[in-house]
Short mmCIF file of C-alpha atoms in Angstrom, two decimals:
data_model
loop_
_atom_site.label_atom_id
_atom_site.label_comp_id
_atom_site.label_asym_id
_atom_site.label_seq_id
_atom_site.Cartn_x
_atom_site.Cartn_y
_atom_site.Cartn_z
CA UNK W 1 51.22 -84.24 -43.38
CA UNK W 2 50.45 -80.93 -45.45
CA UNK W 3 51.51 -78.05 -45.01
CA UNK W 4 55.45 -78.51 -44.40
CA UNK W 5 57.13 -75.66 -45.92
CA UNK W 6 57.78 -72.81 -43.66
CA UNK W 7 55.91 -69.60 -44.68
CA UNK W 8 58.04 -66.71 -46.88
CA UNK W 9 57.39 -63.36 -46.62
CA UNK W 10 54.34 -62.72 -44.77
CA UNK W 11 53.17 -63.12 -41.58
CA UNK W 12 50.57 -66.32 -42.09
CA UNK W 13 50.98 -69.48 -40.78
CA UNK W 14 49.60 -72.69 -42.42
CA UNK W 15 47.27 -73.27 -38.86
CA UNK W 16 45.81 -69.57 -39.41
CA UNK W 17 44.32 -71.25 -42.71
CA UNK W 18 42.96 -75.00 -41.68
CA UNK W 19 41.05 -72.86 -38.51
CA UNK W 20 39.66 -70.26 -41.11
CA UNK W 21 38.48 -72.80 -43.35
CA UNK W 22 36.38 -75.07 -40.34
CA UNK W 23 34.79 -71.06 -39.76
CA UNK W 24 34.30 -70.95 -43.21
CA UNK W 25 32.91 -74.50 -43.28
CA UNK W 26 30.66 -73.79 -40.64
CA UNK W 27 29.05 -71.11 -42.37
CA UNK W 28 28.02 -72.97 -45.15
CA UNK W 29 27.77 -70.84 -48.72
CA UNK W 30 27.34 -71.90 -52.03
CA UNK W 31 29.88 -71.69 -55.21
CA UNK W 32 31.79 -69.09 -56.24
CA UNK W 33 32.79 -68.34 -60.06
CA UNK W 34 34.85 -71.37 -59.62
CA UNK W 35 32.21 -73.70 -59.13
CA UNK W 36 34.49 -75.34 -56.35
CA UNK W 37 32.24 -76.41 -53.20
CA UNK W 38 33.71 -76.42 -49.72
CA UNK W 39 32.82 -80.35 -49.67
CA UNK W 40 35.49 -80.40 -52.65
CA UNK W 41 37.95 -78.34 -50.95
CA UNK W 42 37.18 -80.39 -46.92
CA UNK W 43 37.79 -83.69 -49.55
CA UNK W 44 40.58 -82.99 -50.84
CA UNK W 45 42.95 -80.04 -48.55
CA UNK W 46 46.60 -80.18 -50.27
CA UNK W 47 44.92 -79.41 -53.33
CA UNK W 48 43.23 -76.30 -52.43
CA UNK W 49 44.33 -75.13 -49.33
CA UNK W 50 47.64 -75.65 -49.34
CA UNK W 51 48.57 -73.72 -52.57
CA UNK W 52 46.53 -70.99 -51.04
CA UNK W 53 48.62 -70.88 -47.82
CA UNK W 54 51.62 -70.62 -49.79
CA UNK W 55 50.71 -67.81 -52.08
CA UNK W 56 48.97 -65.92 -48.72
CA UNK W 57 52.49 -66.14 -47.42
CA UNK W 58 54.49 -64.87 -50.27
CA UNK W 59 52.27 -62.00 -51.23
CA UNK W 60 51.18 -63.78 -54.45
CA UNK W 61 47.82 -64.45 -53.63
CA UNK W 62 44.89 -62.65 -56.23
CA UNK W 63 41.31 -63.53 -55.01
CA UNK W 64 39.11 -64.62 -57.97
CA UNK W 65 36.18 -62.15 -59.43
CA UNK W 66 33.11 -61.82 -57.16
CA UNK W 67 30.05 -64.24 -58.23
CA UNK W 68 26.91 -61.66 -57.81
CA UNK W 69 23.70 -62.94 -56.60
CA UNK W 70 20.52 -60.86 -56.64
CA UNK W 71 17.76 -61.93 -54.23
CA UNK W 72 14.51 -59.82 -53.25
CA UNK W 73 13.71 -57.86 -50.72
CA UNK W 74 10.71 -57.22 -48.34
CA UNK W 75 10.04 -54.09 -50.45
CA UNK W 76 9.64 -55.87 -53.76
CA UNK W 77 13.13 -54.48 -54.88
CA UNK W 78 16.16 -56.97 -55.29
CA UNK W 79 19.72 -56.81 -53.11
CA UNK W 80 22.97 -57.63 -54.76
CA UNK W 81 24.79 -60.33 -53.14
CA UNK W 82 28.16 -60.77 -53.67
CA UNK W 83 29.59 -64.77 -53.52
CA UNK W 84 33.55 -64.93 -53.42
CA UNK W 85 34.81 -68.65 -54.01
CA UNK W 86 35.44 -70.86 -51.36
CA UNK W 87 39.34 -70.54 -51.02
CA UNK W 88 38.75 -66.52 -51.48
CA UNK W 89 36.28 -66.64 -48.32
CA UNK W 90 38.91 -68.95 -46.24
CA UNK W 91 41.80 -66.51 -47.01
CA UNK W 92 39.20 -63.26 -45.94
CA UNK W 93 38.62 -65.01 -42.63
CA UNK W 94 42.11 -65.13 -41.96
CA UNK W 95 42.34 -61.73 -41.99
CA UNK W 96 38.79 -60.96 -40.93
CA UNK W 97 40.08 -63.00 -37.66
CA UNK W 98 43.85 -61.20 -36.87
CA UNK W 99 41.80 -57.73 -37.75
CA UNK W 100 39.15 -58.39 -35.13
CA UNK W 101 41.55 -60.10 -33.11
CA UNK W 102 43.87 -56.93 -32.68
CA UNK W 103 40.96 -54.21 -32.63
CA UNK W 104 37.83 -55.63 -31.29
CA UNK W 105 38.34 -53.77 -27.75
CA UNK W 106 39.29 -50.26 -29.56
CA UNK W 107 35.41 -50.32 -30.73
CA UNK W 108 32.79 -48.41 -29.69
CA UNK W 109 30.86 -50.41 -26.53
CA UNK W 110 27.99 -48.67 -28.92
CA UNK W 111 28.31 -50.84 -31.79
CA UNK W 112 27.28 -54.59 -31.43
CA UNK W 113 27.23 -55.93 -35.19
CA UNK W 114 29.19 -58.57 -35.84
CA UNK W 115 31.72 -58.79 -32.87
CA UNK W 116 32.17 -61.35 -30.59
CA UNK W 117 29.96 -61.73 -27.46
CA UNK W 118 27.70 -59.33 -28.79
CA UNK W 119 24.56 -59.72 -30.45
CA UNK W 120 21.15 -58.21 -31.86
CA UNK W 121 19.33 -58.69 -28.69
CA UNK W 122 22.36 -56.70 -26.91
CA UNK W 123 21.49 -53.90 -28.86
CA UNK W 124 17.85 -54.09 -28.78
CA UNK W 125 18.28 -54.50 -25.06
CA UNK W 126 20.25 -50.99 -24.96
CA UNK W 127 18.00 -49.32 -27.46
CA UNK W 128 14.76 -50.68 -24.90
CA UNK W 129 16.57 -48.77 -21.83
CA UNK W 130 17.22 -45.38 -23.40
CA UNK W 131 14.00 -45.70 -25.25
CA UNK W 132 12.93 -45.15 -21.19
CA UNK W 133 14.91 -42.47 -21.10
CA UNK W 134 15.31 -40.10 -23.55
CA UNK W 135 11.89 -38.87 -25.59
CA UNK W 136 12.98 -38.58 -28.93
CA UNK W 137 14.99 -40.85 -31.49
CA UNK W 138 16.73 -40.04 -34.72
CA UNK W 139 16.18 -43.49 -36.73
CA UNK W 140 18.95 -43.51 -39.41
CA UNK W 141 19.66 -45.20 -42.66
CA UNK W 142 22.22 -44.93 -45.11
CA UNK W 143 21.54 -45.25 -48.46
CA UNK W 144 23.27 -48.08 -50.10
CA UNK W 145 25.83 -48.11 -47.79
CA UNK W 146 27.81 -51.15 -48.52
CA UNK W 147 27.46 -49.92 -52.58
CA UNK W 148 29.20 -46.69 -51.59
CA UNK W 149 31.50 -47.28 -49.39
CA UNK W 150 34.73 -45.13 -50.56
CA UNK W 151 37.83 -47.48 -50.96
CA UNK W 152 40.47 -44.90 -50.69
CA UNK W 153 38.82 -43.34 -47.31
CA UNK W 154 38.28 -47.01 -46.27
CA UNK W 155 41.79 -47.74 -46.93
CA UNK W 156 42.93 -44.74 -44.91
CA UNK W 157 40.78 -46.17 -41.80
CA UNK W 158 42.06 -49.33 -41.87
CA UNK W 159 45.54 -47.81 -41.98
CA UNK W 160 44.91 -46.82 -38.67
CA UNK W 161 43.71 -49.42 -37.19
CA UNK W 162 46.60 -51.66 -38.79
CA UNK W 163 50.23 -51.89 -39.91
CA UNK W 164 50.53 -55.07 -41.04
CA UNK W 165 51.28 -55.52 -44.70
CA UNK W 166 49.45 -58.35 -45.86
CA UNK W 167 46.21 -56.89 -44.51
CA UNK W 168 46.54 -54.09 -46.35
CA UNK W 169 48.09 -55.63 -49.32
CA UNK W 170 44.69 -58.13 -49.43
CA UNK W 171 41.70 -56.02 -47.95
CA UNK W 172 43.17 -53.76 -51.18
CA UNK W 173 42.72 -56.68 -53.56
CA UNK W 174 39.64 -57.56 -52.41
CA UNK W 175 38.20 -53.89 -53.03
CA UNK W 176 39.23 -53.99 -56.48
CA UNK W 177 38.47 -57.43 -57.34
CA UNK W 178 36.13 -57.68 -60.26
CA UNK W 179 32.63 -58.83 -59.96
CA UNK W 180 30.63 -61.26 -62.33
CA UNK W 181 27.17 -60.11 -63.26
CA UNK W 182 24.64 -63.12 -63.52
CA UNK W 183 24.78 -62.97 -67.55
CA UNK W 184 28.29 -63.93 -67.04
CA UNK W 185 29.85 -60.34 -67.70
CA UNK W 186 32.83 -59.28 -65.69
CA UNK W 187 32.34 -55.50 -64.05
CA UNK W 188 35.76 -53.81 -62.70
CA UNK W 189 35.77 -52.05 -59.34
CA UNK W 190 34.39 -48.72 -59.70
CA UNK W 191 36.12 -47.19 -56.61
CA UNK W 192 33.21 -47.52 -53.95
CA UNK W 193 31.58 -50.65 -52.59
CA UNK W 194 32.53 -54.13 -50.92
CA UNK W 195 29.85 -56.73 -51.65
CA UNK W 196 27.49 -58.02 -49.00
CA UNK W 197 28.32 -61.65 -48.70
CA UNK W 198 32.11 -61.40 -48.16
CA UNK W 199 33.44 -62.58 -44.90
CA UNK W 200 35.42 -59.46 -44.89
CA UNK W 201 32.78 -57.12 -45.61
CA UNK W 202 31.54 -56.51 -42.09
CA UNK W 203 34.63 -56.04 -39.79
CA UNK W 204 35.36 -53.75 -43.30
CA UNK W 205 32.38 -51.56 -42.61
CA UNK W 206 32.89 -51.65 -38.81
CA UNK W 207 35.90 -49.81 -39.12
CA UNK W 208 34.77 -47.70 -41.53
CA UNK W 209 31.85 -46.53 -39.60
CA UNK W 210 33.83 -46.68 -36.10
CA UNK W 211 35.49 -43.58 -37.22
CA UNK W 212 32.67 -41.65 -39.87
CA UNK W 213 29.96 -42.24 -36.77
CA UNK W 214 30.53 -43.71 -33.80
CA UNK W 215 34.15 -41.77 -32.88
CA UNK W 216 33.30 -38.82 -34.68
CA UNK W 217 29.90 -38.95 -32.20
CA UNK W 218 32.15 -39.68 -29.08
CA UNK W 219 34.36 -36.78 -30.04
CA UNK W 220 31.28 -33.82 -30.46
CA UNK W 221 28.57 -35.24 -28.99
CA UNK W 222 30.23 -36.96 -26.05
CA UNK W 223 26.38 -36.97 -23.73
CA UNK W 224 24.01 -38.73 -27.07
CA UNK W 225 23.45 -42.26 -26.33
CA UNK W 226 23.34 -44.70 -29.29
CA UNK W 227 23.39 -48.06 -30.84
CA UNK W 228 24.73 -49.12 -34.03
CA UNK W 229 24.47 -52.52 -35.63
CA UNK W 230 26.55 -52.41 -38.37
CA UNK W 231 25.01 -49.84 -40.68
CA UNK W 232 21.63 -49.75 -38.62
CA UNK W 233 21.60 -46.49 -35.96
CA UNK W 234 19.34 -45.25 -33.27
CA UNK W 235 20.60 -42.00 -31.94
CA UNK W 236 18.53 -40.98 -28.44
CA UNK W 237 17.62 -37.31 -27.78
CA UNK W 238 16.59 -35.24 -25.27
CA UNK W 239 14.63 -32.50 -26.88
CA UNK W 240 12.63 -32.12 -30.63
CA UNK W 241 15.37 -28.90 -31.53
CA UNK W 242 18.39 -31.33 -29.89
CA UNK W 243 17.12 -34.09 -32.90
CA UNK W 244 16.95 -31.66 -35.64
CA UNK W 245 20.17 -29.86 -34.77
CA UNK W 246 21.84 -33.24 -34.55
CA UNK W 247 20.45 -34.80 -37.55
CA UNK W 248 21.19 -32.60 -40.21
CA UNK W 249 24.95 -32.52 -38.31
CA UNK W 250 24.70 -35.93 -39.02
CA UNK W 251 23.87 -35.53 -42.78
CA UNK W 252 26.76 -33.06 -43.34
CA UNK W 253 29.01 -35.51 -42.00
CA UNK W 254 27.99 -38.70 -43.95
CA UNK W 255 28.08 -35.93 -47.17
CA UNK W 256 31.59 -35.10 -45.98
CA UNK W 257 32.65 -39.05 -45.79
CA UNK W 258 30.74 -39.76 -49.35
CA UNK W 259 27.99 -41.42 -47.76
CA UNK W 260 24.03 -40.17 -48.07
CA UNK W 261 21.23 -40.74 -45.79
CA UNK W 262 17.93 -42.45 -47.27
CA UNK W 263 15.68 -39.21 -46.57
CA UNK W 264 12.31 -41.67 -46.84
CA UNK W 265 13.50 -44.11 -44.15
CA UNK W 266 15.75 -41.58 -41.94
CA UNK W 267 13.00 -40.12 -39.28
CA UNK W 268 12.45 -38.54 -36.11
CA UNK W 269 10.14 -40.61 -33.35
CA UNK W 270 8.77 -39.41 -30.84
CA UNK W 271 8.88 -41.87 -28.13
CA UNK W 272 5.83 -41.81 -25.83
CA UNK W 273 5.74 -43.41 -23.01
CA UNK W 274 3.06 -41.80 -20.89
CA UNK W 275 -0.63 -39.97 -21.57
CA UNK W 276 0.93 -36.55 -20.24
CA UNK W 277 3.95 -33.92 -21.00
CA UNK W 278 2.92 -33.92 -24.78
CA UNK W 279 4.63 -31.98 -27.34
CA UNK W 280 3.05 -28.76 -28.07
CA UNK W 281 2.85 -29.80 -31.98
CA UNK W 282 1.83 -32.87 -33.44
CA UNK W 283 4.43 -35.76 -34.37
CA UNK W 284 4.53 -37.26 -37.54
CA UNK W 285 6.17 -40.76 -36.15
CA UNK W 286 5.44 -42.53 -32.91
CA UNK W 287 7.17 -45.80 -33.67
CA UNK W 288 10.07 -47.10 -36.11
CA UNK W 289 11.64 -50.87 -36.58
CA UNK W 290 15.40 -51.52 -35.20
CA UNK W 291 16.70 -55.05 -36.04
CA UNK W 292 13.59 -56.86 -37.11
CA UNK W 293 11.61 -55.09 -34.21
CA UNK W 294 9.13 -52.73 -33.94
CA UNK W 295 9.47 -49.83 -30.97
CA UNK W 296 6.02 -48.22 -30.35
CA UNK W 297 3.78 -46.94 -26.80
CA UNK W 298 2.74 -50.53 -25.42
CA UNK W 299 0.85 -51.20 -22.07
CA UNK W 300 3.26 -53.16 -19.77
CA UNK W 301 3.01 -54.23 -16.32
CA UNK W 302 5.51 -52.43 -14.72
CA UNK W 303 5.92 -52.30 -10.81
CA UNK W 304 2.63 -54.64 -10.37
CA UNK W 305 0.66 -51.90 -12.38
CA UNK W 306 -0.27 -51.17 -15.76
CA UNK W 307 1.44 -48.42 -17.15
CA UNK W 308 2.09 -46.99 -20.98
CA UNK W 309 5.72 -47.77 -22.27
CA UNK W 310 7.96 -47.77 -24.86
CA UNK W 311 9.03 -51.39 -25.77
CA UNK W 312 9.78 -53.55 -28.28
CA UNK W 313 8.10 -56.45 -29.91
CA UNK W 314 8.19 -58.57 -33.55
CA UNK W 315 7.61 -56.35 -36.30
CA UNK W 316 4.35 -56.17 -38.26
CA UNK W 317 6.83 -56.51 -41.39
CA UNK W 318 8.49 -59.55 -40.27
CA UNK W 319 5.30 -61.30 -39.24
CA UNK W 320 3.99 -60.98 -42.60
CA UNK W 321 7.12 -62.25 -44.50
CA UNK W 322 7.34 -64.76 -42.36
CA UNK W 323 3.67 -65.70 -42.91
CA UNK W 324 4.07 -65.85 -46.60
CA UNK W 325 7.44 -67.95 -46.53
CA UNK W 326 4.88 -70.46 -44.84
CA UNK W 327 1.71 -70.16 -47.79
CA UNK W 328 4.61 -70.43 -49.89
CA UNK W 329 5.50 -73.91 -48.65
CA UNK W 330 2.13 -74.99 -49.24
CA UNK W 331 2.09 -77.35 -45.99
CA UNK W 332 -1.33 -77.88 -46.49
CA UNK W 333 -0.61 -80.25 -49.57
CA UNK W 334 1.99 -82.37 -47.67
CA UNK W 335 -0.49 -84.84 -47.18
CA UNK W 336 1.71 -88.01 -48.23
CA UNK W 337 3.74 -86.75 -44.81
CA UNK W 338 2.48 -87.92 -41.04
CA UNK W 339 2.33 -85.03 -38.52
CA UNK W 340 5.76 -86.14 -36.86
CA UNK W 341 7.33 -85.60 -40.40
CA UNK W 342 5.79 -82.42 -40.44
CA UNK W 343 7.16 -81.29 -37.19
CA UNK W 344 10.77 -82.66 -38.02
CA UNK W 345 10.43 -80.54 -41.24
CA UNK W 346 9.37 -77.09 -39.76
CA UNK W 347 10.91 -77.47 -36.19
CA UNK W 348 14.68 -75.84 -37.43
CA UNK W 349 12.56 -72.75 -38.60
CA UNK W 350 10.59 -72.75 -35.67
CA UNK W 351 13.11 -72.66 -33.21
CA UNK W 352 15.10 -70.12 -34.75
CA UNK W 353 12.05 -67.46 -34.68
CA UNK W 354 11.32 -68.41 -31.32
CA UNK W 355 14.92 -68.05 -29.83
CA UNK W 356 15.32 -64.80 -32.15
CA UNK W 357 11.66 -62.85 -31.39
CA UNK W 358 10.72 -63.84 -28.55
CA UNK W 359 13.25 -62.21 -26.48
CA UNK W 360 10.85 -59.03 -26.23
CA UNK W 361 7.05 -59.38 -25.38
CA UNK W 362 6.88 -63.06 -26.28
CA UNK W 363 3.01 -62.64 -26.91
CA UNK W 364 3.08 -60.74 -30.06
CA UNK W 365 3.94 -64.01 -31.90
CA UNK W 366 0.56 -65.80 -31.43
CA UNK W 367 -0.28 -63.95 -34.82
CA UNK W 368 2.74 -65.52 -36.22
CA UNK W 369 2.07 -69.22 -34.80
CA UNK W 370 -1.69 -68.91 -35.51
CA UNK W 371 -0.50 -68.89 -39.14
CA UNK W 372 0.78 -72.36 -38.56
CA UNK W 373 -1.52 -74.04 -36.84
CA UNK W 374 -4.52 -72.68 -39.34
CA UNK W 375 -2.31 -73.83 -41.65
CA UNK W 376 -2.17 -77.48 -40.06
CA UNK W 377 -5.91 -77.44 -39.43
CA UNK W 378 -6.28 -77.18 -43.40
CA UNK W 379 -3.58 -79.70 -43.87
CA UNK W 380 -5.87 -82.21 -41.72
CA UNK W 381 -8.83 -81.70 -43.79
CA UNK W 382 -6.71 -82.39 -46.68
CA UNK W 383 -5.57 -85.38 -45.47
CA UNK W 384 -8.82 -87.36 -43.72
CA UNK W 385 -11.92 -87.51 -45.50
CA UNK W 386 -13.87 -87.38 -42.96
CA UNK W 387 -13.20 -83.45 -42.38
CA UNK W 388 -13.63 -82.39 -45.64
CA UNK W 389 -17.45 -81.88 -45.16
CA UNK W 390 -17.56 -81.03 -42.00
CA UNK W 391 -16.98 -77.12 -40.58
CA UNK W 392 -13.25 -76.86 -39.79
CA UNK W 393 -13.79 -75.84 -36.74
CA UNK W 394 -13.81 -80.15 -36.60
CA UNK W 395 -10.59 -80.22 -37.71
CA UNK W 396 -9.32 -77.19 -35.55
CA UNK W 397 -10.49 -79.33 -32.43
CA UNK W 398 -8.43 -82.41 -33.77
CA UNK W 399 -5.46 -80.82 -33.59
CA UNK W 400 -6.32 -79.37 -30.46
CA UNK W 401 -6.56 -82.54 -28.93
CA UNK W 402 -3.42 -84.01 -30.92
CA UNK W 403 -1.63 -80.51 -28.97
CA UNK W 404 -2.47 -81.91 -25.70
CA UNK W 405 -2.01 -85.45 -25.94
CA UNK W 406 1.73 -84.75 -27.10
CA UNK W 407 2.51 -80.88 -26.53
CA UNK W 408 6.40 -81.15 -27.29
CA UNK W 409 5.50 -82.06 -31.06
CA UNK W 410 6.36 -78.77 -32.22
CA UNK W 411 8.40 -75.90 -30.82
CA UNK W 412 5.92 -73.34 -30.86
CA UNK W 413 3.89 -75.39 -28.87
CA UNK W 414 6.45 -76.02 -26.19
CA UNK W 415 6.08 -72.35 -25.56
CA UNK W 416 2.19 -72.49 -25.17
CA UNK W 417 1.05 -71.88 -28.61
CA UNK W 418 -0.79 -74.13 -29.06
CA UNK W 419 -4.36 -74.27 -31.44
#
């Protein structure tokens, strides 16, 4: 059996570990600097785990540099990623765990990102209700947010939020562990920052911006209803003068905390949900996108009438990346595949948007499914002959007939999507 020796100085036990590495298991991740795999470390535990155990419990433990990993964004530019190794991501969920163990229930019941029993759709659902009832929104975001963070301020939050020594003594490590650049160069800590991609990162930034925001707003503005995801905010107003006042309150304090608000992307909206009591002035914004949806005046049956509300649905944005992740996959050309392979190959995806977007007004992804199916119909001319001449509308009804004869072939079609 590993794991015999009785722990030293600190307060981790050897079963804290094993559970944080099945988490960490679970969540999959590539390689860190090490080039050690979590198949290597599951294969082979007393090698890996158990000398991390014992230095976690004597206070000897140094996490490796950070591996950084750029990948693009929907706006063309490209979002550092930062990839600790596999042991350094077990021992940050064993702290990640005991801090949101100890303070998960002194959070705001405003913030929903990444706690348990709380999700996206929790805080779309709240943002949909006060959408309904207040008529203006302050749509923030923070400029690089998890670049700036300041370590010494977010080592004073996490001070109160915690005593215990090894937290502190690690989550400080971990701030000031270097970072390899992908030419291989090593960059020190510059004093600001934790890198997206560690498992500690987010209950990091939840405490951070429990106090900067959502205490700070509890404390001053005690009647403003909001949600925060993480570093995503909707702040509800009652009035236009209520929104500016607040907003540049808000600015001053994110200054004051070394934080900056993206001035391009942090807006006012004007959320109208009827065809009377207009603002005497006209509004620049009448929609903005919270969590992958877009909040805009849609008709709705409410009441067994048709009336004009403020709801969400699957953003425009999303749609179209998610429409060129499927060109890019050229399923057209997958000819040497039967349709059943197809289906077994795309069904994962499928699912996941479904379960995801379709928890508000399930009908705005036919535009996203329609991009599938065309994209079948030209995979069936591709593959028969016989279409290739003929107007694919002929193909389009093939499909259509495939759809009915077995409608649980593919997920989207389950929902009555079909061609």
């Amino acid at each position: 059996m590993i794991f015999v020796e009785e722990q030293k100085t600190q307060l981790i036990t050897r079963l804290q570990v094993l559970e944080a590495f099945k988490r960490a298991r679970a969540n999959g991740g590539s390689a860190g600097v090490d080039g050690i795999t979590t198949a290597q470390v599951e294969g082979n535990k007393r090698k890996y785990l158990y000398p991390l155990w014992n230095r976690m419990a004597s206070g000897s433990y140094f996490p490796k540099p950070v591996r950084q990993s750029l990948i693009p964004k929907a706006n063309g530019k490209k979002r550092a990623l930062g990839i600790p190794t596999v042991t350094d991501r077990v021992a940050q969920q064993v702290i990640a765990t005991e801090l949101e163990h100890d303070n998960d229930n002194r959070f705001s019941r405003n913030s929903f990102g990444y706690r348990p029993n709380r999700s996206a759709h929790d805080a779309v659902g709240q943002c949909r209700i006060n959408c309904m009832k207040y008529s203006w929104v302050i749509d923030l975001d923070i400029k690089g947010f998890f670049d700036n963070i300041d370590h010494e301020l977010l080592m004073k939050g996490l001070r109160y939020y915690t005593s215990k020594k090894h937290t502190l003594l690690y989550c400080e490590r971990w701030l000031k562990a270097p970072v390899q650049l992908p030419d291989g160069t090593l960059k020190p800590s510059e004093g600001r920052g934790t890198p997206q991609g560690g498992v500690i990162s987010p209950i990091l930034a939840n405490i951070f911006l429990d106090i900067v925001f959502d205490k700070w707003m509890e404390k001053h503005y005690p009647d403003v209803a909001f949600e925060r995801y993480a570093d995503d905010i909707v702040v509800h107003c009652q009035h236009f003068k209520q929104a500016l006042r607040l907003l540049e309150a808000i600015k001053q304090r994110m200054k004051d905390c070394k934080l900056e608000l993206n001035r391009e992307k942090s807006k006012i909206v004007y959320c109208r949900r009827n065809q009377k009591n207009q603002p005497p002035f006209k509004v620049h914004y009448q929609k903005f996108d919270f969590l992958g949806f877009t909040f805009k005046p849609r008709i709705s049956m409410m009441n067994g009438k048709l009336k004009l509300g403020f709801s969400p649905a699957i953003s425009s944005r999303n749609i179209a990346r998610i429409s060129d992740e499927i060109f890019k996959r050229k399923i057209h050309r997958w000819v040497h595949f039967p349709l059943s392979k197809i289906a077994e190959l795309l069904n994962p995806q499928i699912r996941g948007w479904v379960n995801y977007y379709s928890r508000f007004r399930k009908s705005e992804l036919r535009k996203l499914f329609r991009v599938i199916n065309m994209r079948l119909v030209k995979w069936i001319r591709n593959k028969y002959r016989k279409f290739r001449r003929r107007h694919w509308y002929n193909a389009y009804k093939y499909l259509w007939g495939i759809a009915q004869r077995y409608p649980y072939l593919f997920v989207h079609w389950q929902f009555g999507y079909l061609p």
